[in-house]
Amino acid sequence: QEALAAPMERTFIAIKPDGVQRGVMSEIITRFERKGFKLVGIKIMIPSKDFAGKHYHDLKERPFYKGLCNFLSSGPVIAMVWEGEGVIRYGRKLIGATDPQKSEPGTIRGDLAVSVGRNIIHGSDGPETAKDEIALWFKPEELVTYTSNAEKWIY
Ligand code: RTP
């Protein structure tokens, strides 16, 4: 009998309102796509302040919490779920350090952002947060399971 394959790792990635407004969403998607990760969920929405507060509940005690929630709900956000081996940890690597002044060139924040309060993208920081954030932003039926088979489309 065939062993059941372990479910592939998934992470939650959001392009924040500044990333959407600055027109870098395709660039961000390209970097995850070209690495070889698979997009299994995507939508655009304007989160309410209450919803933003839930997303950032871990930071409730921080002085920037209110401003951060106001910012996340200030415009459209692209919410995504990406799948692949090591996608949580490597996704954070693609994104770069929280403060774009400290993120390396070659990372998304290093190349495309300058300020910590406007760092254009969010990525889950571990398996537990990934699970919670995916459940907060997506209904199970909004996530798609499919096999990548590029050969089929190349003649
Ligand atoms: P994210 O969750 O957005 O991927 O960011 P992160 O894990 O790298 O950083 P975290 O400490 O969780 O902070 C979440 C977001 O809060 C904003 N922030 N502002 N001093 C400040 O004004 C300040 N510090 C953090 C950033 O936008 C950060 O992404």
mmCIF file of C-alpha atoms and ligand atoms in Angstrom:
data_model
loop_
_atom_site.group_PDB
_atom_site.id
_atom_site.type_symbol
_atom_site.label_atom_id
_atom_site.label_comp_id
_atom_site.label_asym_id
_atom_site.label_seq_id
_atom_site.Cartn_x
_atom_site.Cartn_y
_atom_site.Cartn_z
ATOM 1 C CA GLN A 1 0.000 0.000 0.000
ATOM 2 C CA GLU A 2 1.205 3.453 -0.956
ATOM 3 C CA ALA A 3 2.256 5.644 1.957
ATOM 4 C CA LEU A 4 0.375 8.914 2.277
ATOM 5 C CA ALA A 5 2.625 11.810 1.298
ATOM 6 C CA ALA A 6 3.119 14.428 4.016
ATOM 7 C CA PRO A 7 1.133 17.576 3.223
ATOM 8 C CA MET A 8 3.346 20.176 1.557
ATOM 9 C CA GLU A 9 4.414 23.149 3.669
ATOM 10 C CA ARG A 10 2.432 26.364 3.197
ATOM 11 C CA THR A 11 2.967 29.974 4.218
ATOM 12 C CA PHE A 12 0.891 33.130 4.244
ATOM 13 C CA ILE A 13 2.294 36.056 2.263
ATOM 14 C CA ALA A 14 0.634 39.472 2.003
ATOM 15 C CA ILE A 15 1.553 42.403 -0.193
ATOM 16 C CA LYS A 16 0.729 45.365 2.032
ATOM 17 C CA PRO A 17 -1.093 48.498 0.757
ATOM 18 C CA ASP A 18 2.176 50.304 -0.043
ATOM 19 C CA GLY A 19 3.362 47.387 -2.205
ATOM 20 C CA VAL A 20 0.074 47.317 -4.103
ATOM 21 C CA GLN A 21 -0.006 51.107 -4.611
ATOM 22 C CA ARG A 22 3.602 51.209 -5.771
ATOM 23 C CA GLY A 23 2.948 48.647 -8.464
ATOM 24 C CA VAL A 24 5.395 45.992 -7.314
ATOM 25 C CA MET A 25 2.962 43.115 -6.851
ATOM 26 C CA SER A 26 3.964 41.311 -10.042
ATOM 27 C CA GLU A 27 7.650 41.662 -9.128
ATOM 28 C CA ILE A 28 6.977 40.066 -5.736
ATOM 29 C CA ILE A 29 4.914 37.240 -7.206
ATOM 30 C CA THR A 30 7.626 36.669 -9.818
ATOM 31 C CA ARG A 31 10.300 36.146 -7.161
ATOM 32 C CA PHE A 32 8.292 33.465 -5.340
ATOM 33 C CA GLU A 33 7.228 31.857 -8.626
ATOM 34 C CA ARG A 34 10.717 31.727 -10.146
ATOM 35 C CA LYS A 35 12.172 30.226 -6.979
ATOM 36 C CA GLY A 36 9.879 27.282 -7.640
ATOM 37 C CA PHE A 37 7.191 27.803 -5.013
ATOM 38 C CA LYS A 38 3.584 27.184 -5.948
ATOM 39 C CA LEU A 39 0.736 29.676 -5.553
ATOM 40 C CA VAL A 40 -2.294 27.904 -4.072
ATOM 41 C CA GLY A 41 -4.401 30.872 -2.927
ATOM 42 C CA ILE A 42 -4.668 34.548 -3.887
ATOM 43 C CA LYS A 43 -7.150 37.388 -3.442
ATOM 44 C CA ILE A 44 -7.324 41.145 -3.129
ATOM 45 C CA MET A 45 -9.131 42.740 -0.203
ATOM 46 C CA ILE A 46 -9.192 45.803 2.037
ATOM 47 C CA PRO A 47 -8.945 44.410 5.567
ATOM 48 C CA SER A 48 -10.986 46.186 8.250
ATOM 49 C CA LYS A 49 -9.095 47.649 11.231
ATOM 50 C CA ASP A 50 -10.575 44.885 13.345
ATOM 51 C CA PHE A 51 -9.286 42.233 10.927
ATOM 52 C CA ALA A 52 -5.838 43.870 10.794
ATOM 53 C CA GLY A 53 -5.829 43.793 14.607
ATOM 54 C CA LYS A 54 -6.456 40.049 14.537
ATOM 55 C CA HIS A 55 -3.657 39.527 12.042
ATOM 56 C CA TYR A 56 -1.202 41.486 14.214
ATOM 57 C CA HIS A 57 -2.574 40.329 17.622
ATOM 58 C CA ASP A 58 0.938 39.259 18.713
ATOM 59 C CA LEU A 59 2.071 42.888 18.529
ATOM 60 C CA LYS A 60 -0.781 44.315 20.626
ATOM 61 C CA GLU A 61 1.555 45.649 23.307
ATOM 62 C CA ARG A 62 3.906 47.385 20.876
ATOM 63 C CA PRO A 63 3.752 51.183 20.529
ATOM 64 C CA PHE A 64 3.359 50.953 16.747
ATOM 65 C CA TYR A 65 0.437 48.463 16.885
ATOM 66 C CA LYS A 66 -2.382 50.948 16.233
ATOM 67 C CA GLY A 67 -0.554 52.698 13.405
ATOM 68 C CA LEU A 68 0.355 49.346 11.891
ATOM 69 C CA CYS A 69 -3.280 48.161 11.933
ATOM 70 C CA ASN A 70 -4.478 51.469 10.465
ATOM 71 C CA PHE A 71 -1.880 51.146 7.741
ATOM 72 C CA LEU A 72 -2.777 47.536 6.837
ATOM 73 C CA SER A 73 -6.442 48.525 6.506
ATOM 74 C CA SER A 74 -5.692 51.705 4.527
ATOM 75 C CA GLY A 75 -5.982 50.082 1.099
ATOM 76 C CA PRO A 76 -5.987 46.885 -0.925
ATOM 77 C CA VAL A 77 -3.833 43.998 0.244
ATOM 78 C CA ILE A 78 -2.920 40.963 -1.880
ATOM 79 C CA ALA A 79 -3.319 37.909 0.347
ATOM 80 C CA MET A 80 -1.588 34.756 -0.850
ATOM 81 C CA VAL A 81 -0.758 31.234 0.195
ATOM 82 C CA TRP A 82 2.448 29.789 -1.245
ATOM 83 C CA GLU A 83 3.397 26.145 -1.050
ATOM 84 C CA GLY A 84 6.706 24.287 -1.280
ATOM 85 C CA GLU A 85 9.519 22.613 0.593
ATOM 86 C CA GLY A 86 10.883 25.045 3.182
ATOM 87 C CA VAL A 87 8.606 27.841 1.945
ATOM 88 C CA ILE A 88 8.063 29.386 5.392
ATOM 89 C CA ARG A 89 11.724 29.899 6.178
ATOM 90 C CA TYR A 90 12.912 30.529 2.635
ATOM 91 C CA GLY A 91 10.008 32.914 2.026
ATOM 92 C CA ARG A 92 11.355 35.034 4.905
ATOM 93 C CA LYS A 93 14.745 34.933 3.206
ATOM 94 C CA LEU A 94 13.301 36.168 -0.086
ATOM 95 C CA ILE A 95 11.529 38.942 1.844
ATOM 96 C CA GLY A 96 14.579 40.104 3.839
ATOM 97 C CA ALA A 97 14.947 41.697 7.280
ATOM 98 C CA THR A 98 11.976 43.567 8.781
ATOM 99 C CA ASP A 99 13.752 46.935 8.530
ATOM 100 C CA PRO A 100 14.501 47.574 4.832
ATOM 101 C CA GLN A 101 17.562 49.592 5.906
ATOM 102 C CA LYS A 102 18.973 46.309 7.191
ATOM 103 C CA SER A 103 17.709 43.909 4.533
ATOM 104 C CA GLU A 104 20.293 42.746 2.021
ATOM 105 C CA PRO A 105 20.216 43.833 -1.609
ATOM 106 C CA GLY A 106 18.665 41.000 -3.587
ATOM 107 C CA THR A 107 15.831 40.586 -1.088
ATOM 108 C CA ILE A 108 12.377 42.008 -1.749
ATOM 109 C CA ARG A 109 12.600 44.615 1.019
ATOM 110 C CA GLY A 110 16.271 45.298 0.319
ATOM 111 C CA ASP A 111 15.542 46.040 -3.323
ATOM 112 C CA LEU A 112 12.118 47.661 -3.104
ATOM 113 C CA ALA A 113 11.555 49.357 0.275
ATOM 114 C CA VAL A 114 13.221 51.906 2.566
ATOM 115 C CA SER A 115 11.232 52.225 5.788
ATOM 116 C CA VAL A 116 10.212 49.726 8.500
ATOM 117 C CA GLY A 117 6.657 51.050 8.682
ATOM 118 C CA ARG A 118 6.315 50.723 4.889
ATOM 119 C CA ASN A 119 8.089 47.458 4.157
ATOM 120 C CA ILE A 120 5.613 46.325 1.428
ATOM 121 C CA ILE A 121 5.244 42.648 2.355
ATOM 122 C CA HIS A 122 4.421 40.271 5.181
ATOM 123 C CA GLY A 123 5.383 36.622 5.537
ATOM 124 C CA SER A 124 4.537 34.131 8.294
ATOM 125 C CA ASP A 125 7.457 33.632 10.682
ATOM 126 C CA GLY A 126 6.928 29.966 11.592
ATOM 127 C CA PRO A 127 4.718 26.883 11.135
ATOM 128 C CA GLU A 128 2.237 27.890 13.861
ATOM 129 C CA THR A 129 1.773 31.457 12.613
ATOM 130 C CA ALA A 130 1.528 30.180 9.035
ATOM 131 C CA LYS A 131 -1.309 27.859 10.040
ATOM 132 C CA ASP A 132 -3.125 30.576 12.015
ATOM 133 C CA GLU A 133 -2.683 33.263 9.360
ATOM 134 C CA ILE A 134 -3.832 31.011 6.504
ATOM 135 C CA ALA A 135 -6.930 30.129 8.560
ATOM 136 C CA LEU A 136 -7.594 33.815 9.306
ATOM 137 C CA TRP A 137 -7.303 35.027 5.701
ATOM 138 C CA PHE A 138 -8.621 32.064 3.685
ATOM 139 C CA LYS A 139 -11.481 29.582 3.741
ATOM 140 C CA PRO A 140 -10.264 26.027 3.019
ATOM 141 C CA GLU A 141 -12.193 25.964 -0.301
ATOM 142 C CA GLU A 142 -10.294 29.052 -1.498
ATOM 143 C CA LEU A 143 -7.058 27.055 -1.586
ATOM 144 C CA VAL A 144 -6.350 25.020 -4.693
ATOM 145 C CA THR A 145 -4.533 21.697 -4.856
ATOM 146 C CA TYR A 146 -2.858 20.951 -8.190
ATOM 147 C CA THR A 147 0.231 19.381 -9.701
ATOM 148 C CA SER A 148 2.810 21.488 -11.483
ATOM 149 C CA ASN A 149 3.603 19.886 -14.839
ATOM 150 C CA ALA A 150 5.231 22.495 -17.062
ATOM 151 C CA GLU A 151 6.316 19.872 -19.637
ATOM 152 C CA LYS A 152 2.720 19.439 -20.695
ATOM 153 C CA TRP A 153 2.621 23.027 -21.975
ATOM 154 C CA ILE A 154 5.938 23.083 -23.818
ATOM 155 C CA TYR A 155 6.058 21.721 -27.381
HETATM 156 P P1 RTP B 1 5.932 40.904 9.007
HETATM 157 O O1 RTP B 1 5.255 40.182 10.181
HETATM 158 O O2 RTP B 1 5.132 42.041 8.463
HETATM 159 O O3 RTP B 1 6.494 40.002 7.969
HETATM 160 O O4 RTP B 1 7.178 41.583 9.644
HETATM 161 P P2 RTP B 1 8.230 40.942 10.598
HETATM 162 O O5 RTP B 1 7.791 39.620 11.124
HETATM 163 O O6 RTP B 1 9.506 40.996 9.837
HETATM 164 O O7 RTP B 1 8.213 41.981 11.776
HETATM 165 P P3 RTP B 1 7.315 42.081 13.104
HETATM 166 O O8 RTP B 1 8.235 42.341 14.223
HETATM 167 O O9 RTP B 1 6.331 40.963 13.196
HETATM 168 O O10 RTP B 1 6.545 43.420 12.825
HETATM 169 C C1 RTP B 1 5.426 43.439 11.986
HETATM 170 C C2 RTP B 1 5.424 44.701 11.173
HETATM 171 O O11 RTP B 1 5.339 45.821 12.024
HETATM 172 C C3 RTP B 1 5.968 46.923 11.423
HETATM 173 N N1 RTP B 1 6.906 47.512 12.349
HETATM 174 N N2 RTP B 1 6.956 48.788 12.563
HETATM 175 N N3 RTP B 1 9.310 50.367 14.777
HETATM 176 C C4 RTP B 1 8.300 50.308 13.955
HETATM 177 O O12 RTP B 1 7.683 51.283 13.602
HETATM 178 C C5 RTP B 1 7.929 48.997 13.453
HETATM 179 N N4 RTP B 1 8.472 47.845 13.786
HETATM 180 C C6 RTP B 1 7.804 46.883 13.079
HETATM 181 C C7 RTP B 1 6.692 46.439 10.193
HETATM 182 O O13 RTP B 1 5.949 46.820 9.051
HETATM 183 C C8 RTP B 1 6.696 44.935 10.367
HETATM 184 O O14 RTP B 1 6.673 44.279 9.121
#
